[in-house]
Amino acid sequence: MSKALGLVEVRGYVAAVEAADSALKAANVTLIGLEKIKGGITTIKIIGDVGAVKAAVDAARASVESLGTFRTAHVIPRVDSQVEDLFFEGHKKSQEVSIESSSEKRDTKDKEKTETPVKKKEEALVK
């Protein structure tokens, strides 16, 4: 995988949301998450192609500097496989679980909808 990891550290959750919003609007990147650290510090983690991540981090930095809450930012191009496992594996697993559980819920709801009217009609005919 030739992905880059972008990290933006800010003071305050509102600034983190602002930075994440700016980053996602600026380039085709994926938000892994916002990690709250002690002292009101929050780190935004994004992944994507190297150029896209650099553009997203620059946009996030610019938007948060205007608020006065920017701390630091860094882009790691071509992330090493061990770091990749640390950051990307949890993201992949959570996507797989949500996709499976969503489809199972839909299948169950669809079965209930189709079975319920049929049973009611049969009961009405028997009476």
CSV table of N, CA and C in Angstrom, one decimal:
chain,number,residue,atom,x,y,z
A,1,MET,N,0.8,-1.2,0.0
A,1,MET,CA,0.0,0.0,0.0
A,1,MET,C,0.9,1.2,0.0
A,2,SER,N,0.7,2.2,-0.9
A,2,SER,CA,1.5,3.4,-1.0
A,2,SER,C,0.7,4.6,-0.5
A,3,LYS,N,0.2,4.5,0.6
A,3,LYS,CA,-0.6,5.6,1.2
A,3,LYS,C,0.3,6.5,2.1
A,4,ALA,N,-0.2,7.7,2.2
A,4,ALA,CA,0.5,8.6,3.1
A,4,ALA,C,-0.4,8.8,4.4
A,5,LEU,N,0.2,9.1,5.5
A,5,LEU,CA,-0.5,9.4,6.7
A,5,LEU,C,-0.3,10.9,7.0
A,6,GLY,N,-1.4,11.6,7.3
A,6,GLY,CA,-1.3,13.0,7.7
A,6,GLY,C,-1.8,13.2,9.1
A,7,LEU,N,-1.1,13.9,9.9
A,7,LEU,CA,-1.4,14.2,11.3
A,7,LEU,C,-1.5,15.7,11.5
A,8,VAL,N,-2.5,16.2,12.1
A,8,VAL,CA,-2.7,17.6,12.4
A,8,VAL,C,-3.1,17.7,13.9
A,9,GLU,N,-2.3,18.4,14.6
A,9,GLU,CA,-2.5,18.5,16.1
A,9,GLU,C,-3.0,19.9,16.4
A,10,VAL,N,-4.1,20.0,17.1
A,10,VAL,CA,-4.7,21.3,17.4
A,10,VAL,C,-5.1,21.4,18.9
A,11,ARG,N,-5.4,22.5,19.4
A,11,ARG,CA,-6.0,22.7,20.8
A,11,ARG,C,-7.5,22.9,20.7
A,12,GLY,N,-8.2,21.9,21.2
A,12,GLY,CA,-9.7,22.0,21.3
A,12,GLY,C,-10.4,21.2,20.2
A,13,TYR,N,-11.5,20.7,20.6
A,13,TYR,CA,-12.3,19.8,19.8
A,13,TYR,C,-12.9,20.5,18.6
A,14,VAL,N,-13.4,21.7,18.8
A,14,VAL,CA,-14.0,22.5,17.7
A,14,VAL,C,-13.0,22.8,16.6
A,15,ALA,N,-11.8,23.1,17.0
A,15,ALA,CA,-10.7,23.4,16.1
A,15,ALA,C,-10.4,22.1,15.3
A,16,ALA,N,-10.5,20.9,16.0
A,16,ALA,CA,-10.2,19.7,15.3
A,16,ALA,C,-11.3,19.4,14.2
A,17,VAL,N,-12.5,19.7,14.6
A,17,VAL,CA,-13.6,19.5,13.6
A,17,VAL,C,-13.4,20.4,12.4
A,18,GLU,N,-13.0,21.7,12.7
A,18,GLU,CA,-12.8,22.6,11.6
A,18,GLU,C,-11.6,22.1,10.7
A,19,ALA,N,-10.6,21.7,11.3
A,19,ALA,CA,-9.4,21.2,10.5
A,19,ALA,C,-9.8,20.0,9.7
A,20,ALA,N,-10.6,19.0,10.3
A,20,ALA,CA,-11.0,17.8,9.5
A,20,ALA,C,-11.9,18.2,8.4
A,21,ASP,N,-12.8,19.1,8.6
A,21,ASP,CA,-13.7,19.6,7.5
A,21,ASP,C,-12.9,20.2,6.4
A,22,SER,N,-12.0,21.1,6.7
A,22,SER,CA,-11.2,21.7,5.7
A,22,SER,C,-10.3,20.7,4.9
A,23,ALA,N,-9.7,19.8,5.6
A,23,ALA,CA,-8.9,18.8,5.0
A,23,ALA,C,-9.7,17.9,4.0
A,24,LEU,N,-10.9,17.5,4.4
A,24,LEU,CA,-11.7,16.6,3.6
A,24,LEU,C,-12.3,17.4,2.4
A,25,LYS,N,-12.5,18.6,2.5
A,25,LYS,CA,-13.0,19.4,1.4
A,25,LYS,C,-11.9,19.8,0.4
A,26,ALA,N,-10.7,19.8,0.9
A,26,ALA,CA,-9.5,20.3,0.0
A,26,ALA,C,-9.0,19.2,-0.9
A,27,ALA,N,-9.1,17.9,-0.5
A,27,ALA,CA,-8.5,16.8,-1.3
A,27,ALA,C,-9.3,15.5,-1.0
A,28,ASN,N,-9.0,14.6,-1.9
A,28,ASN,CA,-9.6,13.3,-1.8
A,28,ASN,C,-8.8,12.4,-0.8
A,29,VAL,N,-9.2,12.6,0.5
A,29,VAL,CA,-8.5,11.8,1.5
A,29,VAL,C,-9.6,11.2,2.4
A,30,THR,N,-9.2,10.3,3.3
A,30,THR,CA,-10.1,9.6,4.2
A,30,THR,C,-9.7,10.0,5.6
A,31,LEU,N,-10.7,10.3,6.4
A,31,LEU,CA,-10.5,10.6,7.8
A,31,LEU,C,-10.5,9.3,8.6
A,32,ILE,N,-9.4,9.0,9.3
A,32,ILE,CA,-9.3,7.8,10.1
A,32,ILE,C,-10.0,8.1,11.4
A,33,GLY,N,-9.8,9.3,12.0
A,33,GLY,CA,-10.4,9.7,13.2
A,33,GLY,C,-9.8,10.9,13.8
A,34,LEU,N,-10.4,11.3,14.9
A,34,LEU,CA,-9.9,12.4,15.8
A,34,LEU,C,-9.6,11.7,17.1
A,35,GLU,N,-8.4,11.9,17.6
A,35,GLU,CA,-7.9,11.4,18.8
A,35,GLU,C,-7.7,12.5,19.8
A,36,LYS,N,-8.5,12.4,20.9
A,36,LYS,CA,-8.4,13.4,22.0
A,36,LYS,C,-7.3,13.0,22.9
A,37,ILE,N,-6.4,13.9,23.2
A,37,ILE,CA,-5.2,13.7,24.1
A,37,ILE,C,-5.4,14.6,25.3
A,38,LYS,N,-4.7,14.4,26.4
A,38,LYS,CA,-4.9,15.2,27.6
A,38,LYS,C,-4.6,16.7,27.3
A,39,GLY,N,-5.1,17.5,28.1
A,39,GLY,CA,-4.9,18.9,28.0
A,39,GLY,C,-5.6,19.6,26.8
A,40,GLY,N,-6.6,19.0,26.3
A,40,GLY,CA,-7.4,19.6,25.3
A,40,GLY,C,-6.8,19.5,23.9
A,41,ILE,N,-5.8,18.7,23.8
A,41,ILE,CA,-5.1,18.5,22.4
A,41,ILE,C,-5.8,17.4,21.7
A,42,THR,N,-6.1,17.7,20.4
A,42,THR,CA,-6.7,16.7,19.5
A,42,THR,C,-5.9,16.5,18.3
A,43,THR,N,-5.7,15.2,17.9
A,43,THR,CA,-5.0,14.9,16.6
A,43,THR,C,-5.9,14.4,15.6
A,44,ILE,N,-5.9,15.0,14.4
A,44,ILE,CA,-6.7,14.5,13.3
A,44,ILE,C,-5.8,13.6,12.4
A,45,LYS,N,-6.3,12.4,12.1
A,45,LYS,CA,-5.5,11.5,11.3
A,45,LYS,C,-6.2,11.2,10.0
A,46,ILE,N,-5.5,11.4,8.9
A,46,ILE,CA,-6.1,11.2,7.5
A,46,ILE,C,-5.1,10.4,6.7
A,47,ILE,N,-5.7,9.7,5.7
A,47,ILE,CA,-4.9,8.9,4.8
A,47,ILE,C,-5.3,9.2,3.4
A,48,GLY,N,-4.4,8.8,2.5
A,48,GLY,CA,-4.7,9.0,1.0
A,48,GLY,C,-3.4,9.0,0.3
A,49,ASP,N,-3.5,9.4,-1.0
A,49,ASP,CA,-2.3,9.6,-1.8
A,49,ASP,C,-1.4,10.7,-1.3
A,50,VAL,N,-0.1,10.6,-1.5
A,50,VAL,CA,0.8,11.6,-0.9
A,50,VAL,C,0.4,13.0,-1.2
A,51,GLY,N,0.2,13.3,-2.5
A,51,GLY,CA,-0.1,14.7,-2.9
A,51,GLY,C,-1.4,15.2,-2.2
A,52,ALA,N,-2.4,14.3,-2.2
A,52,ALA,CA,-3.7,14.7,-1.6
A,52,ALA,C,-3.6,14.9,-0.1
A,53,VAL,N,-2.8,14.1,0.6
A,53,VAL,CA,-2.7,14.3,2.0
A,53,VAL,C,-1.9,15.6,2.3
A,54,LYS,N,-0.9,15.9,1.5
A,54,LYS,CA,-0.2,17.1,1.7
A,54,LYS,C,-1.1,18.3,1.5
A,55,ALA,N,-1.9,18.3,0.5
A,55,ALA,CA,-2.9,19.4,0.2
A,55,ALA,C,-3.9,19.5,1.4
A,56,ALA,N,-4.4,18.4,1.9
A,56,ALA,CA,-5.4,18.3,2.9
A,56,ALA,C,-4.8,18.9,4.2
A,57,VAL,N,-3.5,18.5,4.5
A,57,VAL,CA,-2.9,19.0,5.8
A,57,VAL,C,-2.6,20.5,5.7
A,58,ASP,N,-2.2,20.9,4.5
A,58,ASP,CA,-2.0,22.4,4.3
A,58,ASP,C,-3.3,23.2,4.5
A,59,ALA,N,-4.4,22.6,4.0
A,59,ALA,CA,-5.7,23.3,4.1
A,59,ALA,C,-6.1,23.3,5.6
A,60,ALA,N,-6.0,22.2,6.3
A,60,ALA,CA,-6.3,22.1,7.7
A,60,ALA,C,-5.5,23.1,8.5
A,61,ARG,N,-4.2,23.1,8.2
A,61,ARG,CA,-3.3,24.0,8.9
A,61,ARG,C,-3.8,25.5,8.8
A,62,ALA,N,-4.1,25.9,7.5
A,62,ALA,CA,-4.5,27.3,7.2
A,62,ALA,C,-5.7,27.6,8.0
A,63,SER,N,-6.7,26.7,8.0
A,63,SER,CA,-8.0,27.1,8.6
A,63,SER,C,-7.9,27.2,10.1
A,64,VAL,N,-7.0,26.3,10.7
A,64,VAL,CA,-6.9,26.3,12.2
A,64,VAL,C,-6.0,27.4,12.7
A,65,GLU,N,-5.0,27.8,11.8
A,65,GLU,CA,-4.1,28.9,12.2
A,65,GLU,C,-4.9,30.2,12.4
A,66,SER,N,-5.9,30.4,11.6
A,66,SER,CA,-6.8,31.6,11.7
A,66,SER,C,-7.5,31.6,13.0
A,67,LEU,N,-7.8,30.4,13.6
A,67,LEU,CA,-8.4,30.4,14.9
A,67,LEU,C,-7.4,30.5,16.1
A,68,GLY,N,-6.1,30.4,15.8
A,68,GLY,CA,-5.1,30.4,16.8
A,68,GLY,C,-4.9,29.2,17.6
A,69,THR,N,-5.4,28.0,17.1
A,69,THR,CA,-5.3,26.8,17.9
A,69,THR,C,-4.4,25.7,17.3
A,70,PHE,N,-3.7,26.1,16.2
A,70,PHE,CA,-2.8,25.1,15.6
A,70,PHE,C,-1.6,24.8,16.4
A,71,ARG,N,-1.2,23.5,16.5
A,71,ARG,CA,0.0,23.1,17.3
A,71,ARG,C,1.1,22.6,16.3
A,72,THR,N,0.8,21.6,15.6
A,72,THR,CA,1.8,21.0,14.6
A,72,THR,C,1.1,20.1,13.6
A,73,ALA,N,1.8,19.8,12.5
A,73,ALA,CA,1.3,19.0,11.5
A,73,ALA,C,2.4,18.2,10.8
A,74,HIS,N,2.1,17.0,10.3
A,74,HIS,CA,3.2,16.2,9.7
A,74,HIS,C,2.6,15.3,8.7
A,75,VAL,N,3.3,15.0,7.6
A,75,VAL,CA,2.8,14.1,6.6
A,75,VAL,C,3.9,13.0,6.5
A,76,ILE,N,3.5,11.7,6.6
A,76,ILE,CA,4.5,10.6,6.4
A,76,ILE,C,4.1,10.0,5.1
A,77,PRO,N,5.0,10.2,4.0
A,77,PRO,CA,4.7,9.5,2.7
A,77,PRO,C,5.2,8.1,2.8
A,78,ARG,N,4.5,7.2,2.0
A,78,ARG,CA,4.8,5.8,1.9
A,78,ARG,C,5.1,5.2,3.3
A,79,VAL,N,4.1,5.1,4.1
A,79,VAL,CA,4.2,4.7,5.5
A,79,VAL,C,4.7,3.3,5.5
A,80,ASP,N,5.6,3.0,6.5
A,80,ASP,CA,6.2,1.7,6.7
A,80,ASP,C,5.1,0.7,7.1
A,81,SER,N,5.3,-0.6,6.8
A,81,SER,CA,4.3,-1.6,7.0
A,81,SER,C,3.9,-1.7,8.5
A,82,GLN,N,4.8,-1.5,9.4
A,82,GLN,CA,4.5,-1.7,10.8
A,82,GLN,C,3.7,-0.5,11.3
A,83,VAL,N,4.0,0.7,10.8
A,83,VAL,CA,3.1,1.9,11.1
A,83,VAL,C,1.8,1.7,10.4
A,84,GLU,N,1.8,1.2,9.2
A,84,GLU,CA,0.6,1.0,8.5
A,84,GLU,C,-0.4,0.1,9.2
A,85,ASP,N,0.2,-1.0,9.8
A,85,ASP,CA,-0.7,-1.9,10.6
A,85,ASP,C,-1.3,-1.2,11.8
A,86,LEU,N,-0.5,-0.4,12.4
A,86,LEU,CA,-0.9,0.4,13.6
A,86,LEU,C,-2.1,1.3,13.3
A,87,PHE,N,-2.0,2.0,12.2
A,87,PHE,CA,-3.0,3.0,11.9
A,87,PHE,C,-4.2,2.5,11.0
A,88,PHE,N,-3.8,1.7,10.0
A,88,PHE,CA,-4.8,1.3,9.0
A,88,PHE,C,-5.6,0.1,9.3
A,89,GLU,N,-5.1,-0.9,10.1
A,89,GLU,CA,-5.8,-2.1,10.3
A,89,GLU,C,-7.1,-1.9,11.1
A,90,GLY,N,-7.1,-1.1,12.1
A,90,GLY,CA,-8.4,-0.9,12.8
A,90,GLY,C,-9.4,-0.2,11.9
A,91,HIS,N,-9.0,0.6,11.0
A,91,HIS,CA,-9.9,1.3,10.1
A,91,HIS,C,-10.5,0.3,9.1
A,92,LYS,N,-9.7,-0.6,8.6
A,92,LYS,CA,-10.2,-1.6,7.7
A,92,LYS,C,-11.2,-2.5,8.4
A,93,LYS,N,-10.9,-3.0,9.6
A,93,LYS,CA,-11.8,-3.9,10.3
A,93,LYS,C,-13.1,-3.2,10.6
A,94,SER,N,-13.1,-2.0,11.0
A,94,SER,CA,-14.3,-1.3,11.4
A,94,SER,C,-15.2,-1.1,10.2
A,95,GLN,N,-14.6,-0.9,9.0
A,95,GLN,CA,-15.5,-0.8,7.8
A,95,GLN,C,-16.1,-2.2,7.5
A,96,GLU,N,-15.3,-3.3,7.6
A,96,GLU,CA,-15.9,-4.6,7.2
A,96,GLU,C,-17.0,-4.9,8.2
A,97,VAL,N,-16.9,-4.7,9.5
A,97,VAL,CA,-17.9,-5.0,10.4
A,97,VAL,C,-19.2,-4.2,10.1
A,98,SER,N,-19.1,-2.9,9.9
A,98,SER,CA,-20.3,-2.1,9.6
A,98,SER,C,-21.0,-2.5,8.4
A,99,ILE,N,-20.2,-2.9,7.4
A,99,ILE,CA,-20.9,-3.4,6.1
A,99,ILE,C,-21.7,-4.7,6.3
A,100,GLU,N,-21.1,-5.6,7.0
A,100,GLU,CA,-21.7,-6.9,7.3
A,100,GLU,C,-23.0,-6.7,8.1
A,101,SER,N,-22.8,-5.9,9.2
A,101,SER,CA,-24.0,-5.8,10.1
A,101,SER,C,-25.1,-5.0,9.4
A,102,SER,N,-24.8,-4.1,8.6
A,102,SER,CA,-25.8,-3.3,7.9
A,102,SER,C,-26.6,-4.2,6.9
A,103,SER,N,-25.9,-5.0,6.2
A,103,SER,CA,-26.6,-5.9,5.2
A,103,SER,C,-27.4,-6.9,6.0
A,104,GLU,N,-26.9,-7.5,7.1
A,104,GLU,CA,-27.7,-8.4,7.8
A,104,GLU,C,-29.0,-7.8,8.4
A,105,LYS,N,-28.9,-6.6,8.9
A,105,LYS,CA,-30.1,-5.9,9.4
A,105,LYS,C,-31.1,-5.7,8.3
A,106,ARG,N,-30.6,-5.3,7.1
A,106,ARG,CA,-31.6,-5.1,6.0
A,106,ARG,C,-32.2,-6.4,5.6
A,107,ASP,N,-31.5,-7.5,5.5
A,107,ASP,CA,-32.1,-8.8,5.2
A,107,ASP,C,-33.1,-9.2,6.2
A,108,THR,N,-32.8,-9.0,7.5
A,108,THR,CA,-33.8,-9.4,8.5
A,108,THR,C,-35.1,-8.5,8.4
A,109,LYS,N,-34.9,-7.2,8.2
A,109,LYS,CA,-36.1,-6.3,8.0
A,109,LYS,C,-36.9,-6.7,6.8
A,110,ASP,N,-36.2,-7.0,5.7
A,110,ASP,CA,-36.9,-7.4,4.5
A,110,ASP,C,-37.7,-8.7,4.7
A,111,LYS,N,-37.2,-9.6,5.3
A,111,LYS,CA,-37.9,-10.9,5.6
A,111,LYS,C,-39.1,-10.7,6.5
A,112,GLU,N,-39.0,-9.8,7.5
A,112,GLU,CA,-40.1,-9.5,8.4
A,112,GLU,C,-41.2,-8.8,7.6
A,113,LYS,N,-40.9,-7.9,6.7
A,113,LYS,CA,-41.9,-7.2,6.0
A,113,LYS,C,-42.6,-8.1,5.0
A,114,THR,N,-42.0,-9.0,4.4
A,114,THR,CA,-42.6,-9.9,3.4
A,114,THR,C,-43.4,-11.0,4.1
A,115,GLU,N,-42.9,-11.5,5.3
A,115,GLU,CA,-43.6,-12.6,6.0
A,115,GLU,C,-44.8,-12.2,6.7
A,116,THR,N,-44.8,-11.0,7.3
A,116,THR,CA,-45.9,-10.5,8.2
A,116,THR,C,-47.2,-10.4,7.4
A,117,PRO,N,-47.3,-9.8,6.3
A,117,PRO,CA,-48.6,-9.7,5.6
A,117,PRO,C,-49.1,-11.1,5.1
A,118,VAL,N,-48.2,-12.0,4.7
A,118,VAL,CA,-48.7,-13.3,4.3
A,118,VAL,C,-49.3,-14.0,5.5
A,119,LYS,N,-48.8,-14.0,6.6
A,119,LYS,CA,-49.3,-14.6,7.8
A,119,LYS,C,-50.7,-14.1,8.1
A,120,LYS,N,-50.9,-12.8,8.1
A,120,LYS,CA,-52.1,-12.1,8.4
A,120,LYS,C,-53.2,-12.5,7.4
A,121,LYS,N,-52.9,-12.6,6.1
A,121,LYS,CA,-53.8,-13.1,5.1
A,121,LYS,C,-54.3,-14.5,5.4
A,122,GLU,N,-53.3,-15.4,5.7
A,122,GLU,CA,-53.7,-16.8,6.0
A,122,GLU,C,-54.6,-16.9,7.2
A,123,GLU,N,-54.3,-16.1,8.3
A,123,GLU,CA,-55.2,-16.1,9.4
A,123,GLU,C,-56.6,-15.6,9.1
A,124,ALA,N,-56.7,-14.6,8.3
A,124,ALA,CA,-58.0,-14.1,7.9
A,124,ALA,C,-58.8,-15.2,7.1
A,125,LEU,N,-58.1,-15.9,6.3
A,125,LEU,CA,-58.8,-17.0,5.5
A,125,LEU,C,-59.3,-18.1,6.4
A,126,VAL,N,-58.5,-18.4,7.4
A,126,VAL,CA,-58.9,-19.5,8.3
A,126,VAL,C,-60.1,-19.2,9.1
A,127,LYS,N,-60.2,-18.0,9.5
A,127,LYS,CA,-61.4,-17.6,10.4
A,127,LYS,C,-62.6,-17.5,9.5
